[in-house]
């Protein structure tokens, strides 16, 4: 009953903004009215996020790892990419939108969620174990993907300002998709045991097989998407209110992208933190590192393709301070997931880097 009510409220809100949203969002001069719309949208989005987590956890149980977390990750990232694409195609004045969104996701997931999760898990369970091979596989893909997309464009001599030539854009898109495709094959077939808890890998497949035969997987996939789609559709309206509030308050423009990225990835963050609380660190790693991998692997080809087809300028190269933060994050992540167990210390260090990122948004 709660799930049905949640879906009814979420989709009723989507329909309300589809019909009346243009007028509502065009009249944000009254602070109380803008605040009310913001509170309404935020409440519905957060409530829907809990619905996503519920369905994702059921699927994870039925499908087993890593398929369970992969369904959640791909559903959110694909819709996030669709949202970025829709904004680019409609606005046609967002050269840094893809770059800013990818960077925000990387900082939020790899430092914010990972840091909070490891800190919480360390305080509750002292030390937590995971499959080192899976974490290493994720990082071996994340490092080249992020370097190719967000750093190399700043050092090419063919173009300026972090952009790419047509040849570079086509080649980088193909390379990115190819590497991500190979990783998915490894994750879901040949080496799927890398992404299971080392102590439970032996009986994970048997448990998943039993759950598959007993459950209506298709039903839960549909319910998962039914809860995810309103989050992304309403996030676009929320972005308008945030942009208005940021302009009215004189806050930095990058704050809007950070908040939207945080809201879109709220379901994964909640699911990851709940998994850590249950001492299921491997599932949290699959969610967090999987989100980082999928975001770059799917966003880069999408925005470069749109740029080539529409003639828009796409800026991928990060600013110097952002490149430094990305480099520190990659090095730190490699160090964090180089042993067999994690502690409070790793979580605290990741959180410090995340707080530095937040400070630099307000004081670049």
PDB file of N, CA and C in Angstrom, residues 245-335:
ATOM      1  N   UNK A 245      17.097  30.573  -7.030  1.00  0.00           N
ATOM      2  CA  UNK A 245      17.548  30.867  -5.675  1.00  0.00           C
ATOM      3  C   UNK A 245      19.021  31.215  -5.623  1.00  0.00           C
ATOM      4  N   UNK A 246      19.828  30.499  -6.407  1.00  0.00           N
ATOM      5  CA  UNK A 246      21.263  30.775  -6.439  1.00  0.00           C
ATOM      6  C   UNK A 246      21.530  32.178  -6.974  1.00  0.00           C
ATOM      7  N   UNK A 247      20.803  32.544  -8.041  1.00  0.00           N
ATOM      8  CA  UNK A 247      20.977  33.890  -8.601  1.00  0.00           C
ATOM      9  C   UNK A 247      20.522  34.958  -7.621  1.00  0.00           C
ATOM     10  N   UNK A 248      19.391  34.706  -6.946  1.00  0.00           N
ATOM     11  CA  UNK A 248      18.856  35.693  -6.002  1.00  0.00           C
ATOM     12  C   UNK A 248      19.775  35.870  -4.802  1.00  0.00           C
ATOM     13  N   UNK A 249      20.400  34.774  -4.368  1.00  0.00           N
ATOM     14  CA  UNK A 249      21.288  34.837  -3.195  1.00  0.00           C
ATOM     15  C   UNK A 249      22.727  35.170  -3.556  1.00  0.00           C
ATOM     16  N   UNK A 250      23.036  35.175  -4.841  1.00  0.00           N
ATOM     17  CA  UNK A 250      24.410  35.437  -5.258  1.00  0.00           C
ATOM     18  C   UNK A 250      25.351  34.286  -4.988  1.00  0.00           C
ATOM     19  N   UNK A 251      24.820  33.073  -4.893  1.00  0.00           N
ATOM     20  CA  UNK A 251      25.645  31.885  -4.648  1.00  0.00           C
ATOM     21  C   UNK A 251      26.326  31.453  -5.946  1.00  0.00           C
ATOM     22  N   UNK A 252      27.403  30.671  -5.872  1.00  0.00           N
ATOM     23  CA  UNK A 252      28.096  30.213  -7.083  1.00  0.00           C
ATOM     24  C   UNK A 252      27.215  29.338  -7.961  1.00  0.00           C
ATOM     25  N   UNK A 253      27.340  29.494  -9.276  1.00  0.00           N
ATOM     26  CA  UNK A 253      26.493  28.753 -10.210  1.00  0.00           C
ATOM     27  C   UNK A 253      26.729  27.250 -10.149  1.00  0.00           C
ATOM     28  N   UNK A 254      27.963  26.842  -9.797  1.00  0.00           N
ATOM     29  CA  UNK A 254      28.278  25.408  -9.739  1.00  0.00           C
ATOM     30  C   UNK A 254      27.475  24.682  -8.666  1.00  0.00           C
ATOM     31  N   UNK A 255      26.936  25.422  -7.707  1.00  0.00           N
ATOM     32  CA  UNK A 255      26.186  24.799  -6.618  1.00  0.00           C
ATOM     33  C   UNK A 255      24.948  24.077  -7.138  1.00  0.00           C
ATOM     34  N   UNK A 256      24.322  24.630  -8.157  1.00  0.00           N
ATOM     35  CA  UNK A 256      23.128  23.993  -8.708  1.00  0.00           C
ATOM     36  C   UNK A 256      23.425  22.619  -9.254  1.00  0.00           C
ATOM     37  N   UNK A 257      24.523  22.489 -10.003  1.00  0.00           N
ATOM     38  CA  UNK A 257      24.888  21.186 -10.546  1.00  0.00           C
ATOM     39  C   UNK A 257      25.206  20.177  -9.465  1.00  0.00           C
ATOM     40  N   UNK A 258      25.835  20.644  -8.398  1.00  0.00           N
ATOM     41  CA  UNK A 258      26.170  19.752  -7.288  1.00  0.00           C
ATOM     42  C   UNK A 258      24.901  19.224  -6.622  1.00  0.00           C
ATOM     43  N   UNK A 259      23.954  20.122  -6.377  1.00  0.00           N
ATOM     44  CA  UNK A 259      22.724  19.708  -5.708  1.00  0.00           C
ATOM     45  C   UNK A 259      21.904  18.759  -6.577  1.00  0.00           C
ATOM     46  N   UNK A 260      21.844  19.039  -7.873  1.00  0.00           N
ATOM     47  CA  UNK A 260      21.098  18.155  -8.763  1.00  0.00           C
ATOM     48  C   UNK A 260      21.759  16.784  -8.837  1.00  0.00           C
ATOM     49  N   UNK A 261      23.090  16.759  -8.941  1.00  0.00           N
ATOM     50  CA  UNK A 261      23.800  15.474  -8.972  1.00  0.00           C
ATOM     51  C   UNK A 261      23.547  14.694  -7.690  1.00  0.00           C
ATOM     52  N   UNK A 262      23.534  15.401  -6.560  1.00  0.00           N
ATOM     53  CA  UNK A 262      23.304  14.740  -5.274  1.00  0.00           C
ATOM     54  C   UNK A 262      21.899  14.153  -5.211  1.00  0.00           C
ATOM     55  N   UNK A 263      20.924  14.895  -5.730  1.00  0.00           N
ATOM     56  CA  UNK A 263      19.538  14.420  -5.688  1.00  0.00           C
ATOM     57  C   UNK A 263      19.340  13.225  -6.606  1.00  0.00           C
ATOM     58  N   UNK A 264      19.891  13.301  -7.832  1.00  0.00           N
ATOM     59  CA  UNK A 264      19.726  12.208  -8.787  1.00  0.00           C
ATOM     60  C   UNK A 264      20.336  10.919  -8.250  1.00  0.00           C
ATOM     61  N   UNK A 265      21.475  11.032  -7.545  1.00  0.00           N
ATOM     62  CA  UNK A 265      22.160   9.835  -7.051  1.00  0.00           C
ATOM     63  C   UNK A 265      21.801   9.508  -5.598  1.00  0.00           C
ATOM     64  N   UNK A 266      20.772  10.158  -5.071  1.00  0.00           N
ATOM     65  CA  UNK A 266      20.320   9.846  -3.716  1.00  0.00           C
ATOM     66  C   UNK A 266      19.942   8.375  -3.544  1.00  0.00           C
ATOM     67  N   UNK A 267      19.205   7.760  -4.499  1.00  0.00           N
ATOM     68  CA  UNK A 267      18.861   6.338  -4.307  1.00  0.00           C
ATOM     69  C   UNK A 267      20.082   5.446  -4.131  1.00  0.00           C
ATOM     70  N   UNK A 268      21.102   5.644  -4.962  1.00  0.00           N
ATOM     71  CA  UNK A 268      22.306   4.826  -4.820  1.00  0.00           C
ATOM     72  C   UNK A 268      23.025   5.108  -3.513  1.00  0.00           C
ATOM     73  N   UNK A 269      23.056   6.380  -3.118  1.00  0.00           N
ATOM     74  CA  UNK A 269      23.737   6.725  -1.863  1.00  0.00           C
ATOM     75  C   UNK A 269      23.043   6.060  -0.680  1.00  0.00           C
ATOM     76  N   UNK A 270      21.726   6.124  -0.648  1.00  0.00           N
ATOM     77  CA  UNK A 270      20.970   5.507   0.441  1.00  0.00           C
ATOM     78  C   UNK A 270      21.206   3.998   0.457  1.00  0.00           C
ATOM     79  N   UNK A 271      21.136   3.383  -0.724  1.00  0.00           N
ATOM     80  CA  UNK A 271      21.327   1.933  -0.810  1.00  0.00           C
ATOM     81  C   UNK A 271      22.727   1.535  -0.362  1.00  0.00           C
ATOM     82  N   UNK A 272      23.746   2.320  -0.760  1.00  0.00           N
ATOM     83  CA  UNK A 272      25.121   2.014  -0.377  1.00  0.00           C
ATOM     84  C   UNK A 272      25.322   2.139   1.126  1.00  0.00           C
ATOM     85  N   UNK A 273      24.785   3.198   1.724  1.00  0.00           N
ATOM     86  CA  UNK A 273      24.950   3.402   3.163  1.00  0.00           C
ATOM     87  C   UNK A 273      24.209   2.336   3.966  1.00  0.00           C
ATOM     88  N   UNK A 274      23.054   1.929   3.495  1.00  0.00           N
ATOM     89  CA  UNK A 274      22.318   0.863   4.182  1.00  0.00           C
ATOM     90  C   UNK A 274      23.067  -0.463   4.078  1.00  0.00           C
ATOM     91  N   UNK A 275      23.690  -0.705   2.933  1.00  0.00           N
ATOM     92  CA  UNK A 275      24.475  -1.940   2.777  1.00  0.00           C
ATOM     93  C   UNK A 275      25.658  -1.945   3.738  1.00  0.00           C
ATOM     94  N   UNK A 276      26.326  -0.807   3.875  1.00  0.00           N
ATOM     95  CA  UNK A 276      27.460  -0.727   4.798  1.00  0.00           C
ATOM     96  C   UNK A 276      27.003  -0.939   6.233  1.00  0.00           C
ATOM     97  N   UNK A 277      25.846  -0.382   6.580  1.00  0.00           N
ATOM     98  CA  UNK A 277      25.322  -0.573   7.929  1.00  0.00           C
ATOM     99  C   UNK A 277      25.065  -2.050   8.220  1.00  0.00           C
ATOM    100  N   UNK A 278      24.729  -2.824   7.172  1.00  0.00           N
ATOM    101  CA  UNK A 278      24.520  -4.270   7.332  1.00  0.00           C
ATOM    102  C   UNK A 278      25.820  -5.055   7.169  1.00  0.00           C
ATOM    103  N   UNK A 279      26.936  -4.339   7.080  1.00  0.00           N
ATOM    104  CA  UNK A 279      28.256  -4.948   6.900  1.00  0.00           C
ATOM    105  C   UNK A 279      28.373  -5.642   5.543  1.00  0.00           C
ATOM    106  N   UNK A 280      27.749  -5.057   4.523  1.00  0.00           N
ATOM    107  CA  UNK A 280      27.846  -5.553   3.155  1.00  0.00           C
ATOM    108  C   UNK A 280      28.646  -4.544   2.334  1.00  0.00           C
ATOM    109  N   UNK A 281      29.923  -4.415   2.653  1.00  0.00           N
ATOM    110  CA  UNK A 281      30.764  -3.412   2.005  1.00  0.00           C
ATOM    111  C   UNK A 281      30.914  -3.674   0.514  1.00  0.00           C
ATOM    112  N   UNK A 282      30.948  -4.936   0.112  1.00  0.00           N
ATOM    113  CA  UNK A 282      31.124  -5.242  -1.308  1.00  0.00           C
ATOM    114  C   UNK A 282      29.994  -4.656  -2.150  1.00  0.00           C
ATOM    115  N   UNK A 283      28.776  -4.746  -1.648  1.00  0.00           N
ATOM    116  CA  UNK A 283      27.642  -4.190  -2.399  1.00  0.00           C
ATOM    117  C   UNK A 283      27.771  -2.677  -2.504  1.00  0.00           C
ATOM    118  N   UNK A 284      28.217  -2.030  -1.425  1.00  0.00           N
ATOM    119  CA  UNK A 284      28.400  -0.583  -1.453  1.00  0.00           C
ATOM    120  C   UNK A 284      29.481  -0.184  -2.451  1.00  0.00           C
ATOM    121  N   UNK A 285      30.555  -0.970  -2.521  1.00  0.00           N
ATOM    122  CA  UNK A 285      31.626  -0.688  -3.483  1.00  0.00           C
ATOM    123  C   UNK A 285      31.103  -0.850  -4.904  1.00  0.00           C
ATOM    124  N   UNK A 286      30.329  -1.899  -5.143  1.00  0.00           N
ATOM    125  CA  UNK A 286      29.745  -2.091  -6.471  1.00  0.00           C
ATOM    126  C   UNK A 286      28.875  -0.902  -6.868  1.00  0.00           C
ATOM    127  N   UNK A 287      28.141  -0.351  -5.908  1.00  0.00           N
ATOM    128  CA  UNK A 287      27.274   0.794  -6.197  1.00  0.00           C
ATOM    129  C   UNK A 287      28.088   2.062  -6.443  1.00  0.00           C
ATOM    130  N   UNK A 288      29.018   2.370  -5.561  1.00  0.00           N
ATOM    131  CA  UNK A 288      29.758   3.637  -5.648  1.00  0.00           C
ATOM    132  C   UNK A 288      30.735   3.647  -6.819  1.00  0.00           C
ATOM    133  N   UNK A 289      31.608   2.659  -6.883  1.00  0.00           N
ATOM    134  CA  UNK A 289      32.570   2.623  -7.976  1.00  0.00           C
ATOM    135  C   UNK A 289      31.870   2.338  -9.304  1.00  0.00           C
ATOM    136  N   UNK A 290      30.777   1.582  -9.244  1.00  0.00           N
ATOM    137  CA  UNK A 290      30.007   1.340 -10.462  1.00  0.00           C
ATOM    138  C   UNK A 290      29.354   2.606 -10.980  1.00  0.00           C
ATOM    139  N   UNK A 291      28.877   3.468 -10.068  1.00  0.00           N
ATOM    140  CA  UNK A 291      28.277   4.732 -10.483  1.00  0.00           C
ATOM    141  C   UNK A 291      29.297   5.628 -11.155  1.00  0.00           C
ATOM    142  N   UNK A 292      30.504   5.683 -10.590  1.00  0.00           N
ATOM    143  CA  UNK A 292      31.568   6.499 -11.183  1.00  0.00           C
ATOM    144  C   UNK A 292      31.935   5.978 -12.569  1.00  0.00           C
ATOM    145  N   UNK A 293      32.089   4.668 -12.691  1.00  0.00           N
ATOM    146  CA  UNK A 293      32.453   4.070 -13.974  1.00  0.00           C
ATOM    147  C   UNK A 293      31.382   4.312 -15.028  1.00  0.00           C
ATOM    148  N   UNK A 294      30.122   4.054 -14.676  1.00  0.00           N
ATOM    149  CA  UNK A 294      29.027   4.181 -15.636  1.00  0.00           C
ATOM    150  C   UNK A 294      28.785   5.628 -16.025  1.00  0.00           C
ATOM    151  N   UNK A 295      28.929   6.549 -15.064  1.00  0.00           N
ATOM    152  CA  UNK A 295      28.690   7.960 -15.368  1.00  0.00           C
ATOM    153  C   UNK A 295      29.629   8.455 -16.451  1.00  0.00           C
ATOM    154  N   UNK A 296      30.924   8.203 -16.296  1.00  0.00           N
ATOM    155  CA  UNK A 296      31.884   8.654 -17.301  1.00  0.00           C
ATOM    156  C   UNK A 296      31.747   7.834 -18.584  1.00  0.00           C
ATOM    157  N   UNK A 297      31.593   6.518 -18.441  1.00  0.00           N
ATOM    158  CA  UNK A 297      31.525   5.648 -19.609  1.00  0.00           C
ATOM    159  C   UNK A 297      30.360   5.931 -20.527  1.00  0.00           C
ATOM    160  N   UNK A 298      29.248   6.419 -19.987  1.00  0.00           N
ATOM    161  CA  UNK A 298      28.063   6.697 -20.799  1.00  0.00           C
ATOM    162  C   UNK A 298      27.874   8.178 -21.105  1.00  0.00           C
ATOM    163  N   UNK A 299      28.306   9.057 -20.208  1.00  0.00           N
ATOM    164  CA  UNK A 299      28.084  10.490 -20.414  1.00  0.00           C
ATOM    165  C   UNK A 299      28.986  11.053 -21.500  1.00  0.00           C
ATOM    166  N   UNK A 300      30.253  10.664 -21.498  1.00  0.00           N
ATOM    167  CA  UNK A 300      31.209  11.212 -22.476  1.00  0.00           C
ATOM    168  C   UNK A 300      30.764  10.957 -23.915  1.00  0.00           C
ATOM    169  N   UNK A 301      30.453   9.708 -24.306  1.00  0.00           N
ATOM    170  CA  UNK A 301      30.000   9.501 -25.691  1.00  0.00           C
ATOM    171  C   UNK A 301      28.710  10.259 -26.010  1.00  0.00           C
ATOM    172  N   UNK A 302      27.803  10.346 -25.029  1.00  0.00           N
ATOM    173  CA  UNK A 302      26.520  11.011 -25.276  1.00  0.00           C
ATOM    174  C   UNK A 302      26.703  12.496 -25.562  1.00  0.00           C
ATOM    175  N   UNK A 303      27.435  13.191 -24.714  1.00  0.00           N
ATOM    176  CA  UNK A 303      27.560  14.638 -24.900  1.00  0.00           C
ATOM    177  C   UNK A 303      28.452  14.974 -26.099  1.00  0.00           C
ATOM    178  N   UNK A 304      29.462  14.172 -26.376  1.00  0.00           N
ATOM    179  CA  UNK A 304      30.297  14.428 -27.548  1.00  0.00           C
ATOM    180  C   UNK A 304      29.505  14.197 -28.830  1.00  0.00           C
ATOM    181  N   UNK A 305      28.662  13.174 -28.840  1.00  0.00           N
ATOM    182  CA  UNK A 305      27.820  12.916 -30.012  1.00  0.00           C
ATOM    183  C   UNK A 305      26.846  14.064 -30.248  1.00  0.00           C
ATOM    184  N   UNK A 306      26.227  14.536 -29.176  1.00  0.00           N
ATOM    185  CA  UNK A 306      25.302  15.670 -29.311  1.00  0.00           C
ATOM    186  C   UNK A 306      26.041  16.905 -29.817  1.00  0.00           C
ATOM    187  N   UNK A 307      27.242  17.115 -29.283  1.00  0.00           N
ATOM    188  CA  UNK A 307      28.030  18.251 -29.739  1.00  0.00           C
ATOM    189  C   UNK A 307      28.352  18.180 -31.218  1.00  0.00           C
ATOM    190  N   UNK A 308      28.711  16.981 -31.704  1.00  0.00           N
ATOM    191  CA  UNK A 308      29.036  16.817 -33.117  1.00  0.00           C
ATOM    192  C   UNK A 308      27.809  16.986 -34.002  1.00  0.00           C
ATOM    193  N   UNK A 309      26.666  16.450 -33.565  1.00  0.00           N
ATOM    194  CA  UNK A 309      25.450  16.506 -34.381  1.00  0.00           C
ATOM    195  C   UNK A 309      24.827  17.896 -34.417  1.00  0.00           C
ATOM    196  N   UNK A 310      24.940  18.642 -33.322  1.00  0.00           N
ATOM    197  CA  UNK A 310      24.291  19.960 -33.250  1.00  0.00           C
ATOM    198  C   UNK A 310      25.253  21.121 -33.442  1.00  0.00           C
ATOM    199  N   UNK A 311      26.543  20.827 -33.479  1.00  0.00           N
ATOM    200  CA  UNK A 311      27.507  21.897 -33.634  1.00  0.00           C
ATOM    201  C   UNK A 311      27.787  22.668 -32.355  1.00  0.00           C
ATOM    202  N   UNK A 312      27.340  22.141 -31.224  1.00  0.00           N
ATOM    203  CA  UNK A 312      27.585  22.809 -29.944  1.00  0.00           C
ATOM    204  C   UNK A 312      29.022  22.598 -29.486  1.00  0.00           C
ATOM    205  N   UNK A 313      29.525  23.576 -28.751  1.00  0.00           N
ATOM    206  CA  UNK A 313      30.836  23.439 -28.137  1.00  0.00           C
ATOM    207  C   UNK A 313      30.707  22.630 -26.852  1.00  0.00           C
ATOM    208  N   UNK A 314      31.517  21.607 -26.711  1.00  0.00           N
ATOM    209  CA  UNK A 314      31.517  20.767 -25.517  1.00  0.00           C
ATOM    210  C   UNK A 314      32.870  20.910 -24.834  1.00  0.00           C
ATOM    211  N   UNK A 315      32.871  21.490 -23.649  1.00  0.00           N
ATOM    212  CA  UNK A 315      34.097  21.662 -22.876  1.00  0.00           C
ATOM    213  C   UNK A 315      34.199  20.528 -21.863  1.00  0.00           C
ATOM    214  N   UNK A 316      35.261  19.732 -21.981  1.00  0.00           N
ATOM    215  CA  UNK A 316      35.443  18.596 -21.082  1.00  0.00           C
ATOM    216  C   UNK A 316      36.547  18.829 -20.058  1.00  0.00           C
ATOM    217  N   UNK A 317      37.581  19.565 -20.427  1.00  0.00           N
ATOM    218  CA  UNK A 317      38.723  19.746 -19.540  1.00  0.00           C
ATOM    219  C   UNK A 317      38.365  20.483 -18.262  1.00  0.00           C
ATOM    220  N   UNK A 318      38.821  19.949 -17.132  1.00  0.00           N
ATOM    221  CA  UNK A 318      38.546  20.567 -15.837  1.00  0.00           C
ATOM    222  C   UNK A 318      39.471  21.759 -15.598  1.00  0.00           C
ATOM    223  N   UNK A 319      39.082  22.599 -14.652  1.00  0.00           N
ATOM    224  CA  UNK A 319      39.934  23.692 -14.212  1.00  0.00           C
ATOM    225  C   UNK A 319      41.105  23.115 -13.406  1.00  0.00           C
ATOM    226  N   UNK A 320      42.194  23.874 -13.251  1.00  0.00           N
ATOM    227  CA  UNK A 320      43.380  23.337 -12.544  1.00  0.00           C
ATOM    228  C   UNK A 320      43.076  22.820 -11.142  1.00  0.00           C
ATOM    229  N   UNK A 321      42.293  23.568 -10.351  1.00  0.00           N
ATOM    230  CA  UNK A 321      41.982  23.085  -9.001  1.00  0.00           C
ATOM    231  C   UNK A 321      41.160  21.810  -9.039  1.00  0.00           C
ATOM    232  N   UNK A 322      40.262  21.703 -10.021  1.00  0.00           N
ATOM    233  CA  UNK A 322      39.436  20.506 -10.141  1.00  0.00           C
ATOM    234  C   UNK A 322      40.270  19.307 -10.595  1.00  0.00           C
ATOM    235  N   UNK A 323      41.206  19.547 -11.509  1.00  0.00           N
ATOM    236  CA  UNK A 323      42.095  18.459 -11.925  1.00  0.00           C
ATOM    237  C   UNK A 323      42.907  17.941 -10.737  1.00  0.00           C
ATOM    238  N   UNK A 324      43.348  18.869  -9.895  1.00  0.00           N
ATOM    239  CA  UNK A 324      44.113  18.462  -8.711  1.00  0.00           C
ATOM    240  C   UNK A 324      43.263  17.610  -7.781  1.00  0.00           C
ATOM    241  N   UNK A 325      42.018  18.040  -7.549  1.00  0.00           N
ATOM    242  CA  UNK A 325      41.114  17.262  -6.691  1.00  0.00           C
ATOM    243  C   UNK A 325      40.833  15.891  -7.287  1.00  0.00           C
ATOM    244  N   UNK A 326      40.658  15.833  -8.607  1.00  0.00           N
ATOM    245  CA  UNK A 326      40.405  14.546  -9.250  1.00  0.00           C
ATOM    246  C   UNK A 326      41.610  13.630  -9.095  1.00  0.00           C
ATOM    247  N   UNK A 327      42.814  14.168  -9.300  1.00  0.00           N
ATOM    248  CA  UNK A 327      44.028  13.360  -9.153  1.00  0.00           C
ATOM    249  C   UNK A 327      44.170  12.835  -7.724  1.00  0.00           C
ATOM    250  N   UNK A 328      43.924  13.709  -6.749  1.00  0.00           N
ATOM    251  CA  UNK A 328      43.999  13.289  -5.343  1.00  0.00           C
ATOM    252  C   UNK A 328      42.968  12.199  -5.058  1.00  0.00           C
ATOM    253  N   UNK A 329      41.768  12.365  -5.596  1.00  0.00           N
ATOM    254  CA  UNK A 329      40.697  11.388  -5.376  1.00  0.00           C
ATOM    255  C   UNK A 329      41.069  10.027  -5.954  1.00  0.00           C
ATOM    256  N   UNK A 330      41.627  10.008  -7.154  1.00  0.00           N
ATOM    257  CA  UNK A 330      42.008   8.742  -7.786  1.00  0.00           C
ATOM    258  C   UNK A 330      43.132   8.060  -7.020  1.00  0.00           C
ATOM    259  N   UNK A 331      44.131   8.837  -6.616  1.00  0.00           N
ATOM    260  CA  UNK A 331      45.237   8.266  -5.838  1.00  0.00           C
ATOM    261  C   UNK A 331      44.728   7.739  -4.497  1.00  0.00           C
ATOM    262  N   UNK A 332      43.891   8.533  -3.846  1.00  0.00           N
ATOM    263  CA  UNK A 332      43.351   8.140  -2.545  1.00  0.00           C
ATOM    264  C   UNK A 332      42.478   6.891  -2.661  1.00  0.00           C
ATOM    265  N   UNK A 333      41.653   6.826  -3.704  1.00  0.00           N
ATOM    266  CA  UNK A 333      40.795   5.653  -3.892  1.00  0.00           C
ATOM    267  C   UNK A 333      41.626   4.401  -4.114  1.00  0.00           C
ATOM    268  N   UNK A 334      42.706   4.539  -4.893  1.00  0.00           N
ATOM    269  CA  UNK A 334      43.589   3.404  -5.122  1.00  0.00           C
ATOM    270  C   UNK A 334      44.222   2.938  -3.817  1.00  0.00           C
ATOM    271  N   UNK A 335      44.613   3.899  -2.979  1.00  0.00           N
ATOM    272  CA  UNK A 335      45.203   3.554  -1.690  1.00  0.00           C
ATOM    273  C   UNK A 335      44.179   2.929  -0.748  1.00  0.00           C
TER     274      UNK A 335
END
